[in-house]
Short mmCIF file of C-alpha atoms and ligand atoms in Angstrom, two decimals:
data_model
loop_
_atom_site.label_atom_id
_atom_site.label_comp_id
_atom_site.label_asym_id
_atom_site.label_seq_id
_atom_site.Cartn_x
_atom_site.Cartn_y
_atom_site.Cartn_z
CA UNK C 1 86.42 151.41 124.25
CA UNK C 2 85.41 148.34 125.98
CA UNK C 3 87.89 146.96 127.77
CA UNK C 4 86.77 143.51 128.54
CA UNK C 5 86.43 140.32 126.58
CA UNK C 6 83.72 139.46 124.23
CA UNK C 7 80.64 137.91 125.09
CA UNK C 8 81.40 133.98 125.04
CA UNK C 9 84.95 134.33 125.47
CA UNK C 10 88.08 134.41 128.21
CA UNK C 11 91.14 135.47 128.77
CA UNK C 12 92.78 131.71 130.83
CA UNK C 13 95.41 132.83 133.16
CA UNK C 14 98.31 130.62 135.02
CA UNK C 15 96.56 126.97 135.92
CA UNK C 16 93.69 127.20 133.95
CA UNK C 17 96.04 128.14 130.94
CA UNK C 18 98.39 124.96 131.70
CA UNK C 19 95.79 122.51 132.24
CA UNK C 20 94.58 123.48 129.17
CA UNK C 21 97.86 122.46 127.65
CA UNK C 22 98.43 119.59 129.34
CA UNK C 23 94.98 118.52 128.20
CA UNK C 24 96.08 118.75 124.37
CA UNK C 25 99.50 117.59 124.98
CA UNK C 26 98.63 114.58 126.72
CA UNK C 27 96.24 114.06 123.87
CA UNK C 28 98.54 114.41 121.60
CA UNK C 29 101.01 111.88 122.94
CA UNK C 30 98.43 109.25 123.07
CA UNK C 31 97.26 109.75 119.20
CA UNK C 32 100.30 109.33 118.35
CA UNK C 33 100.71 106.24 120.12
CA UNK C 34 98.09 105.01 117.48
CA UNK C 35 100.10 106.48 114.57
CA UNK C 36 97.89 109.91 114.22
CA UNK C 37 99.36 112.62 112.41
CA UNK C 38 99.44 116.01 113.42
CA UNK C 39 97.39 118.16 111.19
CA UNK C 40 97.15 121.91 111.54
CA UNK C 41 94.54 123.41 109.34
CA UNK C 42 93.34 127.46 108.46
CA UNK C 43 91.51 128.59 111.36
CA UNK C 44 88.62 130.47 108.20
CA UNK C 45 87.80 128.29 105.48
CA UNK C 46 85.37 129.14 102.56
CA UNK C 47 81.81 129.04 104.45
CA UNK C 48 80.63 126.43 101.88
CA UNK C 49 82.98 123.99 103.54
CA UNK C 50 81.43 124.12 106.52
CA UNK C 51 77.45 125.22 105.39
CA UNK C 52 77.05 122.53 103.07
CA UNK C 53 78.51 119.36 104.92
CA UNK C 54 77.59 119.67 108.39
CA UNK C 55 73.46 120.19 107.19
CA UNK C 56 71.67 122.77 106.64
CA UNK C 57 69.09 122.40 109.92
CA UNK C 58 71.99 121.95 111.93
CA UNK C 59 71.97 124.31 114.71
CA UNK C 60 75.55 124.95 114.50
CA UNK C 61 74.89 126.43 110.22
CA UNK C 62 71.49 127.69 111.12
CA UNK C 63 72.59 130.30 113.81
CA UNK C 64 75.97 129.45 114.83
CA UNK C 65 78.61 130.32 112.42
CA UNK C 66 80.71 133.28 112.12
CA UNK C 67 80.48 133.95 108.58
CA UNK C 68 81.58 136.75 107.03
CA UNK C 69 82.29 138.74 103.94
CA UNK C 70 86.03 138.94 102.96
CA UNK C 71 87.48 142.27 101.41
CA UNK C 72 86.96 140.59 98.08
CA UNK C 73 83.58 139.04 98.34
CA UNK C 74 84.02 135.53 99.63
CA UNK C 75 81.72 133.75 101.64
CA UNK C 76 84.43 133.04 104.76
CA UNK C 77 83.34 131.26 108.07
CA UNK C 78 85.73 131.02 111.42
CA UNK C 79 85.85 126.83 111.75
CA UNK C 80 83.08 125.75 114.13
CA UNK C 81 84.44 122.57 114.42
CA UNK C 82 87.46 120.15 112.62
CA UNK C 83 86.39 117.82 110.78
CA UNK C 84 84.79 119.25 107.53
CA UNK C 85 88.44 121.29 107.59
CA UNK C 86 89.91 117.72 107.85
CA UNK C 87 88.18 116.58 104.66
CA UNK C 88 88.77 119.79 102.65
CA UNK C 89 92.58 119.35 103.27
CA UNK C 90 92.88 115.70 102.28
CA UNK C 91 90.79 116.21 99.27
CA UNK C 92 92.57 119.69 98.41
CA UNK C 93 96.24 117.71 99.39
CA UNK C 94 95.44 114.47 96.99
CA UNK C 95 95.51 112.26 99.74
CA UNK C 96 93.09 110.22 99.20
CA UNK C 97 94.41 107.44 97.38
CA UNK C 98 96.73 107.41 100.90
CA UNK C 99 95.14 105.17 103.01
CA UNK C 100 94.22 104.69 105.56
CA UNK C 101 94.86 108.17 107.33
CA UNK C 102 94.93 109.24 110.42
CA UNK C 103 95.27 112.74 111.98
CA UNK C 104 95.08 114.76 114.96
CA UNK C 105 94.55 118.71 115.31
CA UNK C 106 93.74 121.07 118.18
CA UNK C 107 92.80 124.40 118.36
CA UNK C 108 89.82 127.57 118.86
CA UNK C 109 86.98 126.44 117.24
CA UNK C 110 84.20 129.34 117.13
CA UNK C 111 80.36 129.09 117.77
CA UNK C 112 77.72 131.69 118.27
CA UNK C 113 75.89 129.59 121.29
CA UNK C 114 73.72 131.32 124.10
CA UNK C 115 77.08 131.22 126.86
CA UNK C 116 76.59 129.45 129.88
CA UNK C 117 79.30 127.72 132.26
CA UNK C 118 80.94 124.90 129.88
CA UNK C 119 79.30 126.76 126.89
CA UNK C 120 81.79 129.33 125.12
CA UNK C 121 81.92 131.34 121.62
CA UNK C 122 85.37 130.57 121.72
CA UNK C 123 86.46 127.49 122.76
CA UNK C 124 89.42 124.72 121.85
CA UNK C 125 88.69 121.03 120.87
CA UNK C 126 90.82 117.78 120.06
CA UNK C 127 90.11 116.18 117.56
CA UNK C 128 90.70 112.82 115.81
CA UNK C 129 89.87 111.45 112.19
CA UNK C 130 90.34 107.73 111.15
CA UNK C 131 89.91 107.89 107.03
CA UNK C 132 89.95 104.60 105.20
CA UNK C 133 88.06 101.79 107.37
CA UNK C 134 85.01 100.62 106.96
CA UNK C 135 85.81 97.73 109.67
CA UNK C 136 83.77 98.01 113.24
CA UNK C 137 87.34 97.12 114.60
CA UNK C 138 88.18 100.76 113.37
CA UNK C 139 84.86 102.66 115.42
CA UNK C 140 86.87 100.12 118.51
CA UNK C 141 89.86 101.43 117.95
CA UNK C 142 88.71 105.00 117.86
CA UNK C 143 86.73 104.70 120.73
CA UNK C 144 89.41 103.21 122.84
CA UNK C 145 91.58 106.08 121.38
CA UNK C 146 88.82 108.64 123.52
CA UNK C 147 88.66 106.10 126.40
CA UNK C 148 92.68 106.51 126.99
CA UNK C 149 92.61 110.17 126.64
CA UNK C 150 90.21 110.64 129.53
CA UNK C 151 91.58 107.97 131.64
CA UNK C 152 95.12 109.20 131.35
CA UNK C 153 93.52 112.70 132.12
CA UNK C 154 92.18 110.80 135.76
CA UNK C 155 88.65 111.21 134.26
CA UNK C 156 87.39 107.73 133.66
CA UNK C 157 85.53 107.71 137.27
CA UNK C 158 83.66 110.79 136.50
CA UNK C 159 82.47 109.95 133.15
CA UNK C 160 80.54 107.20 131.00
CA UNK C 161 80.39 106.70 127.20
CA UNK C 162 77.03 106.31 125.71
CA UNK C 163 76.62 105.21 122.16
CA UNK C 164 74.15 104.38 119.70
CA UNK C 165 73.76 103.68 116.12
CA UNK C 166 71.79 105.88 113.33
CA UNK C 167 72.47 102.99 110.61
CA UNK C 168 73.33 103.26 107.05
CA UNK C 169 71.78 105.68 104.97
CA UNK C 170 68.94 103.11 104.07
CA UNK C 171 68.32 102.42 107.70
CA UNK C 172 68.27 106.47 109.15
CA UNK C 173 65.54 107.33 106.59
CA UNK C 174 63.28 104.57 107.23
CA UNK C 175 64.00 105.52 111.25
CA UNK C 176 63.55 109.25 110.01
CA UNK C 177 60.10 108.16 108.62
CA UNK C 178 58.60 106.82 111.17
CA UNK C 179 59.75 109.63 113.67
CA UNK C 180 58.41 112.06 111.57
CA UNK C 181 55.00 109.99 111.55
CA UNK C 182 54.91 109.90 114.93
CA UNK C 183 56.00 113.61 116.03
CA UNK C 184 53.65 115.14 113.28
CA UNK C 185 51.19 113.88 115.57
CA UNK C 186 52.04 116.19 118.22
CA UNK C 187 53.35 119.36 115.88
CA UNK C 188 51.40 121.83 118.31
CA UNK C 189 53.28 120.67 121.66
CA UNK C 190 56.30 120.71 120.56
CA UNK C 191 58.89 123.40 121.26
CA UNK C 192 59.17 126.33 118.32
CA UNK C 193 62.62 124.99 117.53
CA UNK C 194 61.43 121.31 116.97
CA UNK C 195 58.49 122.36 114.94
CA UNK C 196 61.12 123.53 112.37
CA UNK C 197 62.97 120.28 112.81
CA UNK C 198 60.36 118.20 112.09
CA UNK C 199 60.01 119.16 108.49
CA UNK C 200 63.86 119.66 108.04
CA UNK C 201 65.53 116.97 110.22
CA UNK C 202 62.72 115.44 112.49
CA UNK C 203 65.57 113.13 113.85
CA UNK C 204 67.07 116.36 115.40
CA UNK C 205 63.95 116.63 117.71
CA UNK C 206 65.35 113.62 119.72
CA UNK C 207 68.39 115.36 120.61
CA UNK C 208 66.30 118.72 122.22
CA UNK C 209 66.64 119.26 125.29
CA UNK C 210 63.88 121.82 125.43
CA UNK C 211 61.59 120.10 128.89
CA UNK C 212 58.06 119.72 126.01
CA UNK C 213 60.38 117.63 123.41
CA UNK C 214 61.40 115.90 126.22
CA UNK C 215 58.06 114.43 127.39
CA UNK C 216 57.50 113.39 123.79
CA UNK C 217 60.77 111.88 123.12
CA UNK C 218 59.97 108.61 125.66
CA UNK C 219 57.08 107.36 123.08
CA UNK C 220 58.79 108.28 120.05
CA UNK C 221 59.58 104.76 117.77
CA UNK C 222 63.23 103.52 118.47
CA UNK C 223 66.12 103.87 116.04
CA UNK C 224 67.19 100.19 116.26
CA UNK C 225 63.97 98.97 115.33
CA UNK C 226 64.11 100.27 112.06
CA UNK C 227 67.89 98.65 111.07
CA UNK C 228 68.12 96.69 108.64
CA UNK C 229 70.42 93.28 109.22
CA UNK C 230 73.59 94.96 107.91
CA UNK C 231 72.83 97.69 110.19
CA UNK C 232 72.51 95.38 113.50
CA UNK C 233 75.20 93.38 112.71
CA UNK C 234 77.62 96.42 112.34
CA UNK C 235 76.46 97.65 115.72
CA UNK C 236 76.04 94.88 117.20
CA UNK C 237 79.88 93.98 116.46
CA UNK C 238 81.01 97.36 117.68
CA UNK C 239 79.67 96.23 120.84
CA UNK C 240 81.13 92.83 121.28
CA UNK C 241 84.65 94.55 120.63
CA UNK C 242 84.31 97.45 123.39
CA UNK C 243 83.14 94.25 125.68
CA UNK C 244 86.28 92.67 124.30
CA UNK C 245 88.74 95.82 125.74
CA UNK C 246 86.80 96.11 128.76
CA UNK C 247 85.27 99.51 127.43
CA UNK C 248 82.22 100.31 129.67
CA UNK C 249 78.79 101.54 127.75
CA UNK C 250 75.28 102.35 128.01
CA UNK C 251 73.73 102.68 124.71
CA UNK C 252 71.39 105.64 124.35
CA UNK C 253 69.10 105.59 121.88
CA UNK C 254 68.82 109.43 121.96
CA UNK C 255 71.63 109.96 120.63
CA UNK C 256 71.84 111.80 116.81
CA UNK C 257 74.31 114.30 117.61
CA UNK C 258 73.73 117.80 116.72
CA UNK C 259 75.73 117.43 112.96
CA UNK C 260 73.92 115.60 109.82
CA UNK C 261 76.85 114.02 108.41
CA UNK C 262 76.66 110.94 110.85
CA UNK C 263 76.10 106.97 109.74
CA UNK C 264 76.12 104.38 112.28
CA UNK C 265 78.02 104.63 115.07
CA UNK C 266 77.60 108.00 117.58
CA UNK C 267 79.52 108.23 120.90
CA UNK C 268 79.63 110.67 123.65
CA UNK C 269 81.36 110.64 127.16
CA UNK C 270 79.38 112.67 130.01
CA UNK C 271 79.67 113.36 133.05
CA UNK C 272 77.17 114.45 135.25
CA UNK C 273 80.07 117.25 137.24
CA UNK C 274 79.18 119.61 134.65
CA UNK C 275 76.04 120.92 134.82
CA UNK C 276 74.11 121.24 131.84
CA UNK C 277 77.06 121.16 129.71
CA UNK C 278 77.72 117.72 130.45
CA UNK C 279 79.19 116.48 127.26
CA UNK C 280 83.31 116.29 127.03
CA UNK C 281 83.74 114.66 124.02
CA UNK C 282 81.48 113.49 121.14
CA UNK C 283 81.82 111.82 117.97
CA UNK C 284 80.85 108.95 115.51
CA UNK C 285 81.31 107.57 112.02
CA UNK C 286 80.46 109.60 108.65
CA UNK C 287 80.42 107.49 105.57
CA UNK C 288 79.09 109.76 103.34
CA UNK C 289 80.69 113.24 103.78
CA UNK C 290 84.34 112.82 101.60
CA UNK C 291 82.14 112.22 98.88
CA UNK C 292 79.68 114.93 99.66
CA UNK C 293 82.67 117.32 99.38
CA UNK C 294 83.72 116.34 96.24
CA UNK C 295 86.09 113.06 97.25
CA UNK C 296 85.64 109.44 96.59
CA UNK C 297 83.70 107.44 98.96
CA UNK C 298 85.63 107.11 101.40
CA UNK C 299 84.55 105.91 105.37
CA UNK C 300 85.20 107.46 108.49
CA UNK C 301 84.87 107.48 112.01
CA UNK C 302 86.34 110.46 114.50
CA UNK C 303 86.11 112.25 117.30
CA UNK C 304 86.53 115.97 119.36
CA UNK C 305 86.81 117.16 123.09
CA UNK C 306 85.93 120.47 124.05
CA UNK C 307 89.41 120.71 126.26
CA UNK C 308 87.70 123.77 128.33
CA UNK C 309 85.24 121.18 129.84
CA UNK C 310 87.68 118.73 130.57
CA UNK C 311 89.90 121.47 131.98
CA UNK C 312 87.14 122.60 134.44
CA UNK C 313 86.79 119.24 136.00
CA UNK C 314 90.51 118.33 136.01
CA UNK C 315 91.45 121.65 137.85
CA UNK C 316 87.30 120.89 139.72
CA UNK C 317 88.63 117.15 141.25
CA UNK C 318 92.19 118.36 141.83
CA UNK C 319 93.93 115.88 138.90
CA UNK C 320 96.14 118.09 137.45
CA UNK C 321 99.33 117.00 139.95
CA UNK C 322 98.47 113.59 140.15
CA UNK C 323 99.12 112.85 135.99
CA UNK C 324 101.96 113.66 134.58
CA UNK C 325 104.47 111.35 132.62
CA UNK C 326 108.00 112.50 133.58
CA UNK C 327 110.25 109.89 135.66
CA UNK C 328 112.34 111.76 138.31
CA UNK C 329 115.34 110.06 138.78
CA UNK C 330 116.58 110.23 141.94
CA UNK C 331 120.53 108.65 142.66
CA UNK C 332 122.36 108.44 146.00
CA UNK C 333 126.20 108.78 146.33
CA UNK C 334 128.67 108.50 143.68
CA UNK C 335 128.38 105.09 141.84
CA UNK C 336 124.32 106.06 141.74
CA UNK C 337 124.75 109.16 140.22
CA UNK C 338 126.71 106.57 137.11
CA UNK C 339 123.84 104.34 137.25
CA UNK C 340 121.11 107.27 136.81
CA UNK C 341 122.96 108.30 133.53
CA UNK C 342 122.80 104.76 132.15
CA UNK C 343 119.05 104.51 133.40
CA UNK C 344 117.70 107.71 132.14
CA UNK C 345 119.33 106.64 128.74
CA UNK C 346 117.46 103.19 129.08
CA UNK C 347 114.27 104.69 129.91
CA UNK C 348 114.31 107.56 126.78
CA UNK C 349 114.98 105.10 124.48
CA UNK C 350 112.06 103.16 125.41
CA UNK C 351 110.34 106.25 124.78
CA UNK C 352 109.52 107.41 128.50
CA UNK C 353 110.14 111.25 129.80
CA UNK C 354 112.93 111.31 132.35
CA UNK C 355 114.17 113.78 134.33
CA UNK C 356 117.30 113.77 135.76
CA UNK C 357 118.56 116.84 137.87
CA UNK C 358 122.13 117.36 138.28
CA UNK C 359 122.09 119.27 141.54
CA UNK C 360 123.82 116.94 143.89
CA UNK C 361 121.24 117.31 147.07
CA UNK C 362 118.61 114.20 147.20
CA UNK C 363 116.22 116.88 149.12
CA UNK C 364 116.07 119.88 146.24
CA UNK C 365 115.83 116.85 143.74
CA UNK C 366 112.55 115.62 145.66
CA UNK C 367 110.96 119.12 145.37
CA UNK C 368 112.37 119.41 141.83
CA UNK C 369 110.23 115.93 141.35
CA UNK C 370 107.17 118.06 142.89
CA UNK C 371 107.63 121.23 141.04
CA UNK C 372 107.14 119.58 137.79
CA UNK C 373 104.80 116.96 138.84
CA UNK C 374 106.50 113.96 138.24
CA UNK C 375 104.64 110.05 137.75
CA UNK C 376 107.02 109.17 140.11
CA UNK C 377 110.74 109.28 141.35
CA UNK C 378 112.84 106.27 141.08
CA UNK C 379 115.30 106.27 144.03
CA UNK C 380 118.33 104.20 144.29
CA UNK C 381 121.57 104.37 146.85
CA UNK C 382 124.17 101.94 147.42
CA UNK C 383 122.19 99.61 148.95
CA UNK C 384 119.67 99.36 146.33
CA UNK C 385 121.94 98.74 143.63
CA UNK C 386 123.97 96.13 145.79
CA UNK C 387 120.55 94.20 146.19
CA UNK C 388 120.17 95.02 142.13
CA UNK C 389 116.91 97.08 142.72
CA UNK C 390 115.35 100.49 142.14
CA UNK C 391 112.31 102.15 144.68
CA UNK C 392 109.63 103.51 142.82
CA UNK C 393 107.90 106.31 144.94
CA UNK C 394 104.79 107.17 143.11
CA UNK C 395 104.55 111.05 144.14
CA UNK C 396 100.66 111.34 144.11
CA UNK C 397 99.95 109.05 146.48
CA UNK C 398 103.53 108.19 148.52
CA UNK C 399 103.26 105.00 148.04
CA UNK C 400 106.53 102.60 147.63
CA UNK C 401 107.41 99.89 145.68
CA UNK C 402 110.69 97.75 144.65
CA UNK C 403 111.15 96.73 141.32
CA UNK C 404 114.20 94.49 140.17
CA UNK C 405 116.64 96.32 137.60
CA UNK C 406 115.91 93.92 135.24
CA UNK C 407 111.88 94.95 135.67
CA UNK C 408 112.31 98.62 135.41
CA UNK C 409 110.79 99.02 131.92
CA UNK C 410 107.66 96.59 132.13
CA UNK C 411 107.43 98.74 136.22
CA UNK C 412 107.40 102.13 134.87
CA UNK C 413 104.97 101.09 131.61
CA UNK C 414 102.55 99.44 134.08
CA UNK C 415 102.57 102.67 136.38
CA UNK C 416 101.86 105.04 133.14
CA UNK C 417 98.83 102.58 132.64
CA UNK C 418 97.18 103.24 135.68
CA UNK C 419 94.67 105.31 136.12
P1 HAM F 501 80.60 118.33 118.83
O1 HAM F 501 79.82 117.37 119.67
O2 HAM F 501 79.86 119.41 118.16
O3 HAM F 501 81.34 117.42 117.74
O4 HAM F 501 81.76 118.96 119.69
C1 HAM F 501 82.70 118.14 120.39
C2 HAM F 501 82.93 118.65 121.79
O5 HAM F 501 83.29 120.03 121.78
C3 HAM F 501 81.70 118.61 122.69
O6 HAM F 501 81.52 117.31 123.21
C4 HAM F 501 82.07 119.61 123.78
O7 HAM F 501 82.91 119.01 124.75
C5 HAM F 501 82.87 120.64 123.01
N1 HAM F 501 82.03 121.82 122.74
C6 HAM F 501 81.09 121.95 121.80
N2 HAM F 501 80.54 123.18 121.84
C7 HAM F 501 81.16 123.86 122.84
C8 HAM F 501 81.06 125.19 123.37
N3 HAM F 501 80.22 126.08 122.85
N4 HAM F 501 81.87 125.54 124.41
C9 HAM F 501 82.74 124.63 124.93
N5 HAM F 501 82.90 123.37 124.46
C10 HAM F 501 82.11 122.98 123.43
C11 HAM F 501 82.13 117.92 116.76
O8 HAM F 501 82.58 119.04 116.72
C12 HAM F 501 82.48 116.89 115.70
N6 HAM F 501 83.28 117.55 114.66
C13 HAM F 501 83.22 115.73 116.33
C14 HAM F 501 83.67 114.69 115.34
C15 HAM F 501 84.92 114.54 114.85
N7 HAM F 501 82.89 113.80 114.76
C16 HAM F 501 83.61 113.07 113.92
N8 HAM F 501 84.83 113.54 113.94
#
């Protein structure tokens, strides 16, 4: 017997395993700050859910899966990522004449990749799905969605978004025309895997990262030249409302992403603390694929984090502490210890986490604050609450503040925001 994991995959121990958590539960939280269902789907579906949506020169269908034979003869395949799942289960629930709809899910999602650092056969993503919107305010809103997540994670310094367009379907296959043109050109120096792409999905070939593809890709013809108006303007207004929210972006023209189902807008956030495996969280809009499946036409736009990367460089740049959303309340002396009951019932109606310990020793309450890494404590003694204030100690950094009763809400909401 072998007694040690399988290639690809780890057992996560103590921090790793709670950062982990954290990483989904703050997730979590913030999706549902922009009304997304939770949505827990089969971990196997039928393999034609997956091996008929997601393209067929895909790497992740072409060598990736785990597919298997059930007992009885069905085609079954271990999910290698959400969102087919996602559309199988509204179509399979009748829910789409519901919309719009919006849902997140988390959980091991399974690939048979070459494992590297950042690269696992098992690993867990987030994931988001916006159903219903064929607005460019809805790719925004998505996008912010991912921006929030990794800024509330402490991320936001270590990472950029990059984002391009593929078009609509009119659009990609004059763009996959003329790449195909232009890469047939140089069939013989390309790498073996692009010389199948070319003839099944040349558009793939600018998404290698094999160092012969590479030296072609900075001739090949760009995407946006190919758009038609539609096409442009769509992007174009995607832009303008990122600009509009302050949303950094480079665009990259490179980017296709590695599944066939996408139309217009693609996103990814990178950072460069990685390694190789540089990618956190990737996504984009896909038009086409309800119908594909057997739905209406219905648009699209989502996205998933691979929450072992994100995990690596939380735990990596020492974040973990420094986020956390809990309010330790912290009273001094008798009419305090009133006041903090009548506070922490403010604050949890407004919807904030508060903690209140009832051990009557302001020291054990500070280290209680610590131990469960508190925002921040919110201290008040007689002499605050004769003066009619609260102090805010913010517990990463020490730092001090006084806030008027009367400002504690809009205080503690502008401390959650910062990153
Ligand atoms: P994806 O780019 O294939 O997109 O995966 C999303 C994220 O999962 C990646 O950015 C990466 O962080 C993580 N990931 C992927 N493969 C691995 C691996 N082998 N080990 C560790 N982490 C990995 C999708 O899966 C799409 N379904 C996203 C989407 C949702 N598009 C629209 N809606």
């Amino acid at each position: 017997m072998k007694l040690q994991p399988v290639r690809g995959t780890k057992d996560y121990l103590g921090t790793e395993a709670e950062v982990q958590e954290y990483v989904i539960s703050m997730a979590q939280q913030i999706a549902s700050c922009y009304n997304y269902q939770q949505l827990t789907l089969p971990i196997f579906e039928f393999s034609d859910v997956f091996h008929r949506t997601l393209g067929e020169t895909s790497d992740i269908v072409s060598k990736e899966t785990y597919t298997f034979l059930d007992r009885d003869n069905t085609s079954i395949t271990l999910r290698p990522e959400f969102t087919a799942g996602v559309v199988r289960s509204i179509i399979s629930n009748g829910l789409t004449q519901s919309l719009p709809l919006k849902f997140f899910s988390s959980g091991p999602i399974f690939r048979y990749e070459r494992p590297q650092k950042g690269r696992y056969r098992q690993f867990q993503q987030i994931n988001c799905e916006f159903f219903g919107s064929k607005e460019h305010n809805s790719d925004v809103e998505v996008i912010a969605l991912a921006h929030q997540i990794l800024s509330w994670l402490g991320l936001s310094e270590f990472i950029r978004l990059e984002i391009n367009s593929l078009g609509d379907p009119e659009s990609r296959k004059s763009y996959r025309d003329k790449v195909f043109e232009y890469f047939s050109k140089f069939e013989n120096e390309l790498s073996e895997d692009s010389k199948v792409r070319l003839h099944k999905n040349p558009l793939r070939i600018l998404d290698s990262k094999d160092p012969a593809d590479i030296k072609l890709k900075a001739g090949a013809p760009k995407m946006l030249d190919s758009f038609n108006q539609g096409s442009q303007d769509y992007f174009s207004a995607v832009l303008k409302g990122l600009d509009e929210l302050g949303i950094k972006y480079v665009v990259n023209n490179n980017i296709v992403r590695g599944l066939d189902y996408y139309t217009h807008t693609v996103f990814e956030f990178i950072t460069d603390e990685l390694g190789s495996q540089g990618t956190v969280l990737g996504g984009g809009r896909y038009d086409g694929l309800v119908e594909l499946m057997g739905g209406p036409s219905i648009p699209a736009i989502g996205f998933a984090a691979g929450v072992e990367r994100l995990a690596e460089m939380i735990i990596a740049k020492d974040l973990f502490k420094k986020r956390n959303l809990i309010f330790a309340l912290i009273p001094i002396g008798e009419k305090a210890e009133v006041e903090a009951l009548k506070l922490s019932k403010l604050l949890r109606d407004k919807g904030f986490k508060v903690e209140l310990d009832y051990e009557r020793n302001t020291s054990k309450r500070f280290k209680r604050a610590d131990k469960i890494n508190a925002k921040a404590a919110i201290i008040f003694g007689d002499d605050e609450l004769n003066q009619g204030v609260y102090k805010i100690k913010e517990l990463a950094s020490g730092e001090e503040t006084t806030t008027h009763k009367a400002e504690i809400i809009e205080a503690v909401r502008e401390l959650l925001l910062k990153s």
